[in-house]
Short mmCIF file of N, CA, C and O in Angstrom, two decimals:
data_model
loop_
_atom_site.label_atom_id
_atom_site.label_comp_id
_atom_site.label_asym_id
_atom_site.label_seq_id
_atom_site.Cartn_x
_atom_site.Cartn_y
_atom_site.Cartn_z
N UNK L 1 -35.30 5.43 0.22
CA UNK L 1 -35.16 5.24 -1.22
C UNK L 1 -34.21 4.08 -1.48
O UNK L 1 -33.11 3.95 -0.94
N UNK L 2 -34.84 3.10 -2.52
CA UNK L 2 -33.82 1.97 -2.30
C UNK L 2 -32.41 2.49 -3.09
O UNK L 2 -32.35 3.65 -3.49
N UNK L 3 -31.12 1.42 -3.31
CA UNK L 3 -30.01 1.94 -4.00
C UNK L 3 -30.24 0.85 -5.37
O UNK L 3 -30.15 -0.36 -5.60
N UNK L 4 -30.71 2.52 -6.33
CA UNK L 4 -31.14 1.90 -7.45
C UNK L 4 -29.68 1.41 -8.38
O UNK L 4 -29.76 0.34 -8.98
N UNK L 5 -28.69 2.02 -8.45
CA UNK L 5 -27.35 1.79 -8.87
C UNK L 5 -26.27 0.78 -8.37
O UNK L 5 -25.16 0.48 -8.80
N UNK L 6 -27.17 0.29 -7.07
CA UNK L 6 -26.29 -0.80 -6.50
C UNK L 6 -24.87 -0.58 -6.03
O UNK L 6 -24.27 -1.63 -5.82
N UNK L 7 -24.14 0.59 -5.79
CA UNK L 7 -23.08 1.16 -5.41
C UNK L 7 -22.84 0.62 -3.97
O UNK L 7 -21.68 0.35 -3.70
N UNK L 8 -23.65 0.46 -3.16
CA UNK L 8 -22.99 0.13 -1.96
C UNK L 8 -22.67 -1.41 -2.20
O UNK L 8 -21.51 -1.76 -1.99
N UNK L 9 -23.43 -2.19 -2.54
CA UNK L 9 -23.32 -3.82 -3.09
C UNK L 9 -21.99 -3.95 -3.59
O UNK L 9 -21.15 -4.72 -3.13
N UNK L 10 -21.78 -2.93 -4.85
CA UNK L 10 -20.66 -2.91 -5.77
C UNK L 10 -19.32 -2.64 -4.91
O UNK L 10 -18.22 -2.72 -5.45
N UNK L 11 -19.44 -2.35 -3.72
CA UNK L 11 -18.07 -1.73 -2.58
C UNK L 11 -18.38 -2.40 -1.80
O UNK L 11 -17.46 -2.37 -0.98
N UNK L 12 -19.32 -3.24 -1.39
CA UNK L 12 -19.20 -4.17 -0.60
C UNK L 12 -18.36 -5.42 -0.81
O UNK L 12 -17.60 -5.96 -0.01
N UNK L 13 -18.78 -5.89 -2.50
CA UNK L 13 -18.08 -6.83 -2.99
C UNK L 13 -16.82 -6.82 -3.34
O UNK L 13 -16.00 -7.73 -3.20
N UNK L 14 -16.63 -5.52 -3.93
CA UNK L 14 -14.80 -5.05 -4.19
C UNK L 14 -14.17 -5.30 -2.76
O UNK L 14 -13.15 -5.98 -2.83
N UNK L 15 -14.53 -4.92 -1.48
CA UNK L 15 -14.32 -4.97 -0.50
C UNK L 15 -14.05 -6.27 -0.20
O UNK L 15 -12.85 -6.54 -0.28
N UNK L 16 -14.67 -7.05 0.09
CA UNK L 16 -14.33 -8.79 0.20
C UNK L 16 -13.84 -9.19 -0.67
O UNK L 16 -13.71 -10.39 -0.42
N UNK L 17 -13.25 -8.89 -2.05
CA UNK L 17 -11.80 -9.57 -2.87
C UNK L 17 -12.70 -10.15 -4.13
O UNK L 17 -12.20 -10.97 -4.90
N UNK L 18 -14.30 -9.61 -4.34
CA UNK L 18 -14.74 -10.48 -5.50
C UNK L 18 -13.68 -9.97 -6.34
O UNK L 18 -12.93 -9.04 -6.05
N UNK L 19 -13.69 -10.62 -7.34
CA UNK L 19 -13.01 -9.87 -9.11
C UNK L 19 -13.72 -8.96 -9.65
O UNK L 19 -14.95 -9.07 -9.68
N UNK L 20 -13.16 -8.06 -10.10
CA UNK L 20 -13.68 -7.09 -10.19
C UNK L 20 -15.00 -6.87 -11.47
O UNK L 20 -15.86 -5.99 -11.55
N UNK L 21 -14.72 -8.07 -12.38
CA UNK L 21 -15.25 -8.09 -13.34
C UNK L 21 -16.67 -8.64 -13.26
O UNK L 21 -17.72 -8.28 -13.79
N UNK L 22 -16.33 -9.73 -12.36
CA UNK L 22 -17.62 -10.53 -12.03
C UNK L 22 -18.45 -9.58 -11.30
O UNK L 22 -19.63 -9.77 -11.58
N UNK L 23 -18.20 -8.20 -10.07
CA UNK L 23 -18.58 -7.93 -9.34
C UNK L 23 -19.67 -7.19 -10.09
O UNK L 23 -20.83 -7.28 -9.68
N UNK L 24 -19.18 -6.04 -11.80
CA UNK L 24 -19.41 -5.30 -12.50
C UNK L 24 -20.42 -6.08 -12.90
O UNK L 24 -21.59 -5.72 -12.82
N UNK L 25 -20.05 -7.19 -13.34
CA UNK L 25 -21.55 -7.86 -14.28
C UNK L 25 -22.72 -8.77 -13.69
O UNK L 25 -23.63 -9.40 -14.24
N UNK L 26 -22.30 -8.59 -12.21
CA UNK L 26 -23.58 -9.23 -11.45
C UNK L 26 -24.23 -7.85 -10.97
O UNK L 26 -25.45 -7.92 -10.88
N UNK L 27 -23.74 -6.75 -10.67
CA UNK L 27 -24.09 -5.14 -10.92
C UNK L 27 -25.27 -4.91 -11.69
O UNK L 27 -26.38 -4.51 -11.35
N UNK L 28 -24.75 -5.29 -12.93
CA UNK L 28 -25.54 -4.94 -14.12
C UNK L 28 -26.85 -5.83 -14.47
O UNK L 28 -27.91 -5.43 -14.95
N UNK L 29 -26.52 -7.03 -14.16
CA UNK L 29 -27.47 -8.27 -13.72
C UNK L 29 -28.97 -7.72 -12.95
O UNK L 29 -30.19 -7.74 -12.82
N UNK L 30 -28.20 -7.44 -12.75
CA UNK L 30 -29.07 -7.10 -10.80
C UNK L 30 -30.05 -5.83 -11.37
O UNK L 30 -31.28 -5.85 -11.35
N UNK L 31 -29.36 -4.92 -11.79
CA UNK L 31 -29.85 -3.32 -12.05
C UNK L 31 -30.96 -3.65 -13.21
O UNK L 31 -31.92 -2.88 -13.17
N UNK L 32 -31.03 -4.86 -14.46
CA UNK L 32 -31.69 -5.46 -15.29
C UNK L 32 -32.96 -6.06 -14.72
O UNK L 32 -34.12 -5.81 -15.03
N UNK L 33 -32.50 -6.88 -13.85
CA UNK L 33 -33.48 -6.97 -13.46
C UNK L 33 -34.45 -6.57 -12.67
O UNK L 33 -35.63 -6.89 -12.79
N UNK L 34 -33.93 -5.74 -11.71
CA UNK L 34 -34.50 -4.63 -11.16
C UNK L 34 -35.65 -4.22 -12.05
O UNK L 34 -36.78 -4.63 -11.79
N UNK L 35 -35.44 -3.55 -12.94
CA UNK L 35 -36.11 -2.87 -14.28
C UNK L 35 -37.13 -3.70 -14.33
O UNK L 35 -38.25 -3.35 -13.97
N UNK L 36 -36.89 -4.73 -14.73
CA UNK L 36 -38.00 -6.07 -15.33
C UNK L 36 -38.64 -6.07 -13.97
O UNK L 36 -39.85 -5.84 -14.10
N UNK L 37 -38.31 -6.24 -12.77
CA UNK L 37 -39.21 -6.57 -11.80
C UNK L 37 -40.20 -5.06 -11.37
O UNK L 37 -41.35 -5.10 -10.94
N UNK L 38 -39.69 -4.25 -11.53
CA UNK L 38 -40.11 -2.80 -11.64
C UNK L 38 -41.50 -2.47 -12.55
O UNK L 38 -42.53 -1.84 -12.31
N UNK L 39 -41.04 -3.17 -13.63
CA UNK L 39 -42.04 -2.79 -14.91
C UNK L 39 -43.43 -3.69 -14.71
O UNK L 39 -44.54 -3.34 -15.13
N UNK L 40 -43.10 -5.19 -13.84
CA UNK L 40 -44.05 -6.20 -13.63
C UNK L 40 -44.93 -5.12 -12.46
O UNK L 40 -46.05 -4.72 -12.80
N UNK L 41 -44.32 -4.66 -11.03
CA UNK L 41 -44.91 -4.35 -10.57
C UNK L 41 -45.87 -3.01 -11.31
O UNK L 41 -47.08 -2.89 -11.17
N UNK L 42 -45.18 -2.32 -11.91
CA UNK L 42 -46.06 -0.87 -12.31
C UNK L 42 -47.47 -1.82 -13.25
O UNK L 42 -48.63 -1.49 -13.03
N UNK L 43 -47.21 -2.85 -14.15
CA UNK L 43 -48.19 -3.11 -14.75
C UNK L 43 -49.38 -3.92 -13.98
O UNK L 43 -50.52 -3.96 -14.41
N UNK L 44 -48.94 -4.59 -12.71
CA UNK L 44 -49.68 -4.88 -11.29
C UNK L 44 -50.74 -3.80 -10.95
O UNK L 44 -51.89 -4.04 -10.57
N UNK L 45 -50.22 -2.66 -11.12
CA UNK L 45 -50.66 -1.37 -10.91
C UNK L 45 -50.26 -0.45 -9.16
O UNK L 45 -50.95 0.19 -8.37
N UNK L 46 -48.84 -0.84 -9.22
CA UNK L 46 -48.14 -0.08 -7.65
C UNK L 46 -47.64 1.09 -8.83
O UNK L 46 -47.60 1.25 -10.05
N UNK L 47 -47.37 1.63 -7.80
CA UNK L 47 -47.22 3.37 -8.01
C UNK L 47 -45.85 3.22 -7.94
O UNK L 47 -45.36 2.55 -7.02
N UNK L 48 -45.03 3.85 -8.95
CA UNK L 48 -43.52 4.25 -9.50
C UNK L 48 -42.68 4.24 -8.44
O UNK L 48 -41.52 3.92 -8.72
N UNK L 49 -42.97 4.56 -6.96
CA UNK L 49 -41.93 4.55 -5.75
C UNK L 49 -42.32 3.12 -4.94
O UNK L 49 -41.42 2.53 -4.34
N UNK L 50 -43.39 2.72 -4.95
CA UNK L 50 -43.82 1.37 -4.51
C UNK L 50 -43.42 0.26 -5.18
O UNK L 50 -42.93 -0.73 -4.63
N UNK L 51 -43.68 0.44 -6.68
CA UNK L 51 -43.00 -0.53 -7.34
C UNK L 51 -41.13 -0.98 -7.33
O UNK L 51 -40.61 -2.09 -7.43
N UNK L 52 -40.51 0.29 -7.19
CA UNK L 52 -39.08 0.40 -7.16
C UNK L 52 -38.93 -0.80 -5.34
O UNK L 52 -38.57 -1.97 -5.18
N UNK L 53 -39.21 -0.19 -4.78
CA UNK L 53 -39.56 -0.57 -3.09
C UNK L 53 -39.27 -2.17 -3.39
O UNK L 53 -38.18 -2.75 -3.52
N UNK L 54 -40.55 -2.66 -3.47
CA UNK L 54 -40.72 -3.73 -4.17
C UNK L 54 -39.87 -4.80 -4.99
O UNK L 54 -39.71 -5.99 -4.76
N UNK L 55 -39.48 -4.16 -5.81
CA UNK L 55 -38.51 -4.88 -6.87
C UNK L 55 -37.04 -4.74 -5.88
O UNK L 55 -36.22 -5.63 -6.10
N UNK L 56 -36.75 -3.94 -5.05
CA UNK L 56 -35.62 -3.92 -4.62
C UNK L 56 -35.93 -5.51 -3.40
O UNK L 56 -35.24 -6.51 -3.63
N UNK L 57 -36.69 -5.54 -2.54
CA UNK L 57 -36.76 -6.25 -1.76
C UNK L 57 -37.23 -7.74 -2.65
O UNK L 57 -36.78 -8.79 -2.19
N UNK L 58 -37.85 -7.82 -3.53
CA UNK L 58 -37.58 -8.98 -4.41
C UNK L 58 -36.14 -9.51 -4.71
O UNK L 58 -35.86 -10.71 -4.62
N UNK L 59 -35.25 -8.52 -5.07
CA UNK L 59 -33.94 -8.87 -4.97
C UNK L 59 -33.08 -9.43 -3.98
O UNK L 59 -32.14 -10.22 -4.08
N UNK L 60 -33.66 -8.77 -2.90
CA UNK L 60 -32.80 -9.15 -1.39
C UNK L 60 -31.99 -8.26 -1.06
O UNK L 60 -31.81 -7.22 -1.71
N UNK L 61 -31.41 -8.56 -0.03
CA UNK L 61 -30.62 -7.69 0.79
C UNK L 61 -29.18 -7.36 0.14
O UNK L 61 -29.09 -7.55 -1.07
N UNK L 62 -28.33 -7.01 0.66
CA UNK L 62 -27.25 -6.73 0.04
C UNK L 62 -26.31 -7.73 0.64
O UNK L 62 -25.36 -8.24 0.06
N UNK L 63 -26.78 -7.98 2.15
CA UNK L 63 -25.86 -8.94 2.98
C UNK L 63 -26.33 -10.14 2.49
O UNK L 63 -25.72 -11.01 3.10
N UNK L 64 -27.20 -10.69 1.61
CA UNK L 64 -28.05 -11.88 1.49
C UNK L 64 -27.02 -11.89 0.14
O UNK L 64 -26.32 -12.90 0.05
N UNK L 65 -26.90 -11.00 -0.77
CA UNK L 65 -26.39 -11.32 -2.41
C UNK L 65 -24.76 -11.83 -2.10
O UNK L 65 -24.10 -12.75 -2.60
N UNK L 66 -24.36 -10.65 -0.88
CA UNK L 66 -22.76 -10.83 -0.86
C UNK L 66 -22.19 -12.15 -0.05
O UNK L 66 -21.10 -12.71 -0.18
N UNK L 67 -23.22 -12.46 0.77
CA UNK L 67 -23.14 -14.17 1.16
C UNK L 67 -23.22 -15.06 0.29
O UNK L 67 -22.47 -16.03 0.31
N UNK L 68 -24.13 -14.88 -0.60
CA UNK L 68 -24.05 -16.04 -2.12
C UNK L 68 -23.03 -15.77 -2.78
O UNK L 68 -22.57 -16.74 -3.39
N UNK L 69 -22.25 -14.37 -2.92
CA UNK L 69 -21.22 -14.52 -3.39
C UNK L 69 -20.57 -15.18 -3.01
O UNK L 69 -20.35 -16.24 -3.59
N UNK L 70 -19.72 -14.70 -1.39
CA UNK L 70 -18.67 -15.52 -1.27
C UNK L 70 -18.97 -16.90 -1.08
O UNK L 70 -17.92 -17.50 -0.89
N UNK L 71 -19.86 -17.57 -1.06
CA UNK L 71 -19.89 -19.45 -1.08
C UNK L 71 -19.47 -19.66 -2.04
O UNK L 71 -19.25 -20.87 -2.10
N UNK L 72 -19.19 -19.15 -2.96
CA UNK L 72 -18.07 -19.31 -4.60
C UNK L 72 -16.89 -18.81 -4.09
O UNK L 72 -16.80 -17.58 -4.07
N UNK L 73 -15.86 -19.51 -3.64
CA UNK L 73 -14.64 -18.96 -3.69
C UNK L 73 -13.80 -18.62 -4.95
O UNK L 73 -12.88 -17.80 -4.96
N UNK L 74 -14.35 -19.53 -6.30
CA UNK L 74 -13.95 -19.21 -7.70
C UNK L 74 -14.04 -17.51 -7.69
O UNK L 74 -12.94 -16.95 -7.68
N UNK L 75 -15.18 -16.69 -7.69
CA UNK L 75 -15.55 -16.02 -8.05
C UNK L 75 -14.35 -14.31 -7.04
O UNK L 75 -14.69 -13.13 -7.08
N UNK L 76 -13.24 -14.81 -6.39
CA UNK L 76 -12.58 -14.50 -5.49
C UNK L 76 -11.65 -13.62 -6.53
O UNK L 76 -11.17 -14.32 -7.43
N UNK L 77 -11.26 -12.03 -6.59
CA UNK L 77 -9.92 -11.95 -7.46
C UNK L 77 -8.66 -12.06 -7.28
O UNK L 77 -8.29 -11.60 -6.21
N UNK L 78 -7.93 -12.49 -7.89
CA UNK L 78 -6.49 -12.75 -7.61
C UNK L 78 -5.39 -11.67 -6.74
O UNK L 78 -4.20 -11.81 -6.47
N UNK L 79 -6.15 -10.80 -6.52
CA UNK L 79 -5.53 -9.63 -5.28
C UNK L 79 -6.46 -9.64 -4.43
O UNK L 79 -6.23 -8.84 -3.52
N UNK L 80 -7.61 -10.29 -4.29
CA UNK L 80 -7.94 -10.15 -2.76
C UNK L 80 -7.06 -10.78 -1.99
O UNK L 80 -7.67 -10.93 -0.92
N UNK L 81 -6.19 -11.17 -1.90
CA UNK L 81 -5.44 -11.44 -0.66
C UNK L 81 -4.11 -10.58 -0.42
O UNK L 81 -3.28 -10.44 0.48
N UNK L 82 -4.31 -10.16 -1.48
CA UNK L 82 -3.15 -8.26 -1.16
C UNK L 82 -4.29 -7.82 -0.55
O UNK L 82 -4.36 -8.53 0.46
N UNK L 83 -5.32 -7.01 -0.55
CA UNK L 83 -6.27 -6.57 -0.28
C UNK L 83 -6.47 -6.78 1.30
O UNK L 83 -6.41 -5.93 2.20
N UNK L 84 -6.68 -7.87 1.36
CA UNK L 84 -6.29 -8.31 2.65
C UNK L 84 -5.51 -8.14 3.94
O UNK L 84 -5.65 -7.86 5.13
N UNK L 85 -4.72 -8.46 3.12
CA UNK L 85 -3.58 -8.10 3.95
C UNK L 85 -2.95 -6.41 4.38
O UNK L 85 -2.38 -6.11 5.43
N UNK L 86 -3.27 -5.54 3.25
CA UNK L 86 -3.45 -4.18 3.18
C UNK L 86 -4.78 -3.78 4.62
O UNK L 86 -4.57 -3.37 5.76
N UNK L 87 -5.32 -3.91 4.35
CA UNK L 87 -6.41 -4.22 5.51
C UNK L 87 -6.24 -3.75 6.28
O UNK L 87 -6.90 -2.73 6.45
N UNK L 88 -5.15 -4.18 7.39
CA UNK L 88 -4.84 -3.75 9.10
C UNK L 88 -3.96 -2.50 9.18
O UNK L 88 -4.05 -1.70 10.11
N UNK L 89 -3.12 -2.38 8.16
CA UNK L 89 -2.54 -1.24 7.86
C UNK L 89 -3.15 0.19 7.74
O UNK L 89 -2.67 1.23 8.20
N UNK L 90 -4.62 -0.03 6.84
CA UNK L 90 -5.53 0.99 6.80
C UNK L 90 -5.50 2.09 8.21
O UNK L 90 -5.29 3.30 8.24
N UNK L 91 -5.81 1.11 9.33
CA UNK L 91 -6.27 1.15 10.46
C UNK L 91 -5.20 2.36 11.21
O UNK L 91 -5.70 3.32 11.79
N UNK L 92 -4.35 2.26 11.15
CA UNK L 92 -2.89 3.39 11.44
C UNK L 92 -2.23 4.00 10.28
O UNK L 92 -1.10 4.48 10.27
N UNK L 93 -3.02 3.93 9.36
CA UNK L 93 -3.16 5.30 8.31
C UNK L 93 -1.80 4.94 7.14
O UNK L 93 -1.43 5.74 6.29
N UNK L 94 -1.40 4.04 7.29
CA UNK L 94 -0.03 3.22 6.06
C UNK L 94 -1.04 3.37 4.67
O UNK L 94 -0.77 4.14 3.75
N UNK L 95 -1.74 2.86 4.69
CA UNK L 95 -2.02 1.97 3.22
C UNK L 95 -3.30 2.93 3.17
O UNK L 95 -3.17 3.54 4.22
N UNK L 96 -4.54 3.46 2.52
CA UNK L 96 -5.99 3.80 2.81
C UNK L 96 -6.06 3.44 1.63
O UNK L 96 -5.95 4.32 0.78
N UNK L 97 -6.25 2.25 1.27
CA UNK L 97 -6.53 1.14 -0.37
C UNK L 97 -8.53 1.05 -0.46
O UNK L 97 -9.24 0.72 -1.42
N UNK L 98 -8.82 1.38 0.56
CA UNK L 98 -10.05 1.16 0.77
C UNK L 98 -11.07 3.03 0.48
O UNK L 98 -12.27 3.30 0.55
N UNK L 99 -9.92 3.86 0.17
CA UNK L 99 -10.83 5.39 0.07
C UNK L 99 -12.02 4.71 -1.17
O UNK L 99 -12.31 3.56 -1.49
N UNK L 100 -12.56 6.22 -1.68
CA UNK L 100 -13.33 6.00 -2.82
C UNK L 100 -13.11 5.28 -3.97
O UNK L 100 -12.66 6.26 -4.56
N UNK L 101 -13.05 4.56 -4.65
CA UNK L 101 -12.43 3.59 -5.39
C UNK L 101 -10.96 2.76 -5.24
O UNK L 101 -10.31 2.07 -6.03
N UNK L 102 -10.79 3.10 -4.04
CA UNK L 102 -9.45 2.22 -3.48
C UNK L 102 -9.45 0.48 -3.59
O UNK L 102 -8.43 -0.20 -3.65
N UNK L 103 -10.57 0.05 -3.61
CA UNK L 103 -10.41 -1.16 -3.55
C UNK L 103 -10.05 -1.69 -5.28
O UNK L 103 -9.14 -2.45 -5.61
N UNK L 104 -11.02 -1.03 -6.20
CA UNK L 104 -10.51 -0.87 -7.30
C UNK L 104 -9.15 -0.72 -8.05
O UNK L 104 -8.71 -1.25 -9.07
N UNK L 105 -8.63 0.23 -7.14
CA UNK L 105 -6.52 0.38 -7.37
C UNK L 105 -6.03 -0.07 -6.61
O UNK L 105 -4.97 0.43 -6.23
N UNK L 106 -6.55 -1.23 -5.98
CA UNK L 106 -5.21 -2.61 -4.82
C UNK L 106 -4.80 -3.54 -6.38
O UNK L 106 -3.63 -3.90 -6.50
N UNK L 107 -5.42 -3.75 -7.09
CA UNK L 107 -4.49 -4.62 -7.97
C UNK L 107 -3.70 -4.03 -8.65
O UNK L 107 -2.68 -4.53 -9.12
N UNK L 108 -4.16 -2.56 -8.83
CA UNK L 108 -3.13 -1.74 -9.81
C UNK L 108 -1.37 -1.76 -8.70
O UNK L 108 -0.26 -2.05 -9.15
N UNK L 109 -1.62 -1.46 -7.68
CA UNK L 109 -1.08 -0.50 -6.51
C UNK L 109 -0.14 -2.32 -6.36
O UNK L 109 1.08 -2.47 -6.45
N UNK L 110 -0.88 -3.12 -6.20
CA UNK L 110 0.36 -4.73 -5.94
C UNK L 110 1.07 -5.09 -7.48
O UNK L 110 2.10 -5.73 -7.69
N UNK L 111 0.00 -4.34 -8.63
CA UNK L 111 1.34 -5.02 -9.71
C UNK L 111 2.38 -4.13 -9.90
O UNK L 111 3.43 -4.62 -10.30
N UNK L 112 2.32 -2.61 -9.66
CA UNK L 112 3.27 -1.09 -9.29
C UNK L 112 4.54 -1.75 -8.61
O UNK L 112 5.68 -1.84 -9.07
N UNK L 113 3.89 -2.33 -7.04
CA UNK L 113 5.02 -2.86 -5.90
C UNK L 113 5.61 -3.67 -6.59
O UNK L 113 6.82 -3.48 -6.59
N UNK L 114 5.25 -4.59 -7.25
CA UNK L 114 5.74 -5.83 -7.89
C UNK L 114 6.75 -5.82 -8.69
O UNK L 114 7.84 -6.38 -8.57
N UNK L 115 6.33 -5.14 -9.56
CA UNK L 115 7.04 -4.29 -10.52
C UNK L 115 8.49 -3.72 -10.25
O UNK L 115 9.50 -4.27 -10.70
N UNK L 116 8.53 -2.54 -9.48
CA UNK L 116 8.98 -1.80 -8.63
C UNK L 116 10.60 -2.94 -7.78
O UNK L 116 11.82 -2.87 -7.89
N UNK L 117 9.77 -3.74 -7.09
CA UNK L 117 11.08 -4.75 -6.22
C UNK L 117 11.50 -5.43 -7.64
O UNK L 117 12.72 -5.46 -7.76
N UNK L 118 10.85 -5.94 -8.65
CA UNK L 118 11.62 -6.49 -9.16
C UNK L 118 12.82 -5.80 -9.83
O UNK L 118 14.01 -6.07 -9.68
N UNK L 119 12.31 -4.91 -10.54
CA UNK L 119 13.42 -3.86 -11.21
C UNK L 119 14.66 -3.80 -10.19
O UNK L 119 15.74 -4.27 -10.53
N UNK L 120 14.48 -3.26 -9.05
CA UNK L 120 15.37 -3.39 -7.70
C UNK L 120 15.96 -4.49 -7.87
O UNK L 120 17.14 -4.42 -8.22
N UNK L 121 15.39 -5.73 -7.71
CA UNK L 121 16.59 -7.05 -7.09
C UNK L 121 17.04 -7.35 -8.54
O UNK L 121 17.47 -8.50 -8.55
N UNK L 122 17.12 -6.69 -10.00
CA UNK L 122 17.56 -7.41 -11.02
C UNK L 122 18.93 -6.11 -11.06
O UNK L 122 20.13 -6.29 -11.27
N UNK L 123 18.40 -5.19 -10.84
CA UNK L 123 19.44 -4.08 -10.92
C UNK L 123 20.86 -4.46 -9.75
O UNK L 123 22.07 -4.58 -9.96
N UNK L 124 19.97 -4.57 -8.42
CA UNK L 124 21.23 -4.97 -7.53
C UNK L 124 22.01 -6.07 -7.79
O UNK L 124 23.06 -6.17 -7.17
N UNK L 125 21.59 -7.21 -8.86
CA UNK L 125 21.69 -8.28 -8.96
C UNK L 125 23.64 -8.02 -10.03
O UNK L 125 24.81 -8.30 -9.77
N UNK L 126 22.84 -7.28 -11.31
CA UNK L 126 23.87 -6.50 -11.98
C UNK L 126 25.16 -5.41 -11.64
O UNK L 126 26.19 -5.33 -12.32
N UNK L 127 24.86 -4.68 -10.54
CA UNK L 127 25.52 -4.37 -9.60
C UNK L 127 26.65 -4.97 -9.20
O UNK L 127 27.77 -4.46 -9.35
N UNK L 128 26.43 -6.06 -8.66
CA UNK L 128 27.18 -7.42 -7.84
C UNK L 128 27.93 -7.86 -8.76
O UNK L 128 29.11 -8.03 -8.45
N UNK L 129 27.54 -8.15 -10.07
CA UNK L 129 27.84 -8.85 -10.90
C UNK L 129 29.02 -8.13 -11.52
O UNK L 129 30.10 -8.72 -11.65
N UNK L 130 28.81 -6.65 -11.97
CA UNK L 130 29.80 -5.25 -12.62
C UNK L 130 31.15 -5.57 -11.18
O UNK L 130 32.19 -6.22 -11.33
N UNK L 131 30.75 -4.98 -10.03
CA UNK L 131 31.65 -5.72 -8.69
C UNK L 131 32.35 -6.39 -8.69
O UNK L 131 33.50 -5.99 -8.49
N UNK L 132 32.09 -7.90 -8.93
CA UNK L 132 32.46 -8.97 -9.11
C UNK L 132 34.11 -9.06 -10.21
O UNK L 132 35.33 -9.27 -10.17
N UNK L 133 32.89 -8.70 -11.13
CA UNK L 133 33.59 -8.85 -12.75
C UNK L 133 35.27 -7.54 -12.83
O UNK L 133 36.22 -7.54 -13.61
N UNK L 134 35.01 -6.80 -11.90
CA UNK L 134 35.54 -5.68 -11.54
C UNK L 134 36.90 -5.33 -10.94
O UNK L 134 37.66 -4.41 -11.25
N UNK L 135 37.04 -6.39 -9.89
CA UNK L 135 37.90 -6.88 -9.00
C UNK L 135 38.53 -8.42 -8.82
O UNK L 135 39.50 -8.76 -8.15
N UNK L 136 37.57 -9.32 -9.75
CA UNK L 136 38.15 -10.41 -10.11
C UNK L 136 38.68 -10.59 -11.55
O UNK L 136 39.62 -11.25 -11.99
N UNK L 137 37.79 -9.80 -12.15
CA UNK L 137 38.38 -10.16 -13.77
C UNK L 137 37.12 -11.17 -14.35
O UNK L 137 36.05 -11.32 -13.75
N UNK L 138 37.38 -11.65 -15.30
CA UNK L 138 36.00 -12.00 -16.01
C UNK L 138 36.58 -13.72 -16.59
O UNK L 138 35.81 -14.45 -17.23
#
C-alpha cells in the first residue's frame, strides 16, 4: 500500500535539517497532487488501488524527492546543524531528538539550551559584579 500521507518523506526530511515549514508544504504539494494524478488515472479507467499505485510511482521515490531537496541548500533549517550535531549522541542514549516527533522539538530543545546558558552567564555575570562592588566599594 503506497504512503498516502507521506509521513515517512515528512521524517525523512525533518531528519536531514529541511525547515520545517518548507518540509510541511511540499507534504501537502505532493498529497495534492497525488489526488489529481489519482483522479486522471481512475478516469483512464484503473481501479481505486491501481490508480493510487500509480500516482504514487508517478511521484517518485522518496529517496528521489529528498535528493532534490537537499541540492537546495536554501531550503536547509536554521537548526539543522544542532540537529546534527545532536546526532552521535543519540547513539549512547544522551540526546533521543530523533523519537516520534523529535526532530520537530530540536529547534524548540536548542532555543530552551540557549535560553537557559544565557540567563546563567548574565546572572553569574551580576554575581561578580554585587562581589566586586562589595569588597571594593563602588
Amino acid at each position: 500500500m503506497p504512503d498516502i500521507d507521506f509521513s515517512a518523506l515528512r521524517q525523512r526530511l525533518y531528519e536531514q535539517g529541511v525547515a520545517t515549514g518548507y518540509a510541511e508544504r511540499l507534504v501537502a504539494e505532493l498529497r495534492e497532487h497525488r489526488v489529481d494524478l489519482e483522479a486522471e488515472r481512475l478516469v483512464a479507467g484503473d481501479s481505486r488501488a491501481e490508480a493510487a499505485v500509480r500516482a504514487r510511482q508517478q511521484l517518485g521515490s522518496d529517496a528521489a524527492i529528498v535528493a532534490q531537496v537537499l541540492a537546495r541548500p536554501e531550503l536547509r533549517g536554521r537548526w539543522s546543524s544542532v540537529r546534527a550535531a545532536l546526532r552521535p549522541l543519540q547513539s549512547i542514549g544522551i540526546a533521543g531528538v530523533y523519537g516520534p516527533g523529535g526532530a520537530v522539538a530540536a529547534p524548540a530543545l536548542a532555543r530552551w539550551t540557549a535560553s537557559i546558558s544565557l540567563g546563567a552567564v548574565a546572572t553569574v555575570v551580576m554575581l561578580f559584579a554585587l562581589a566586586r562592588t562589595i569588597a571594593i566599594g563602588f
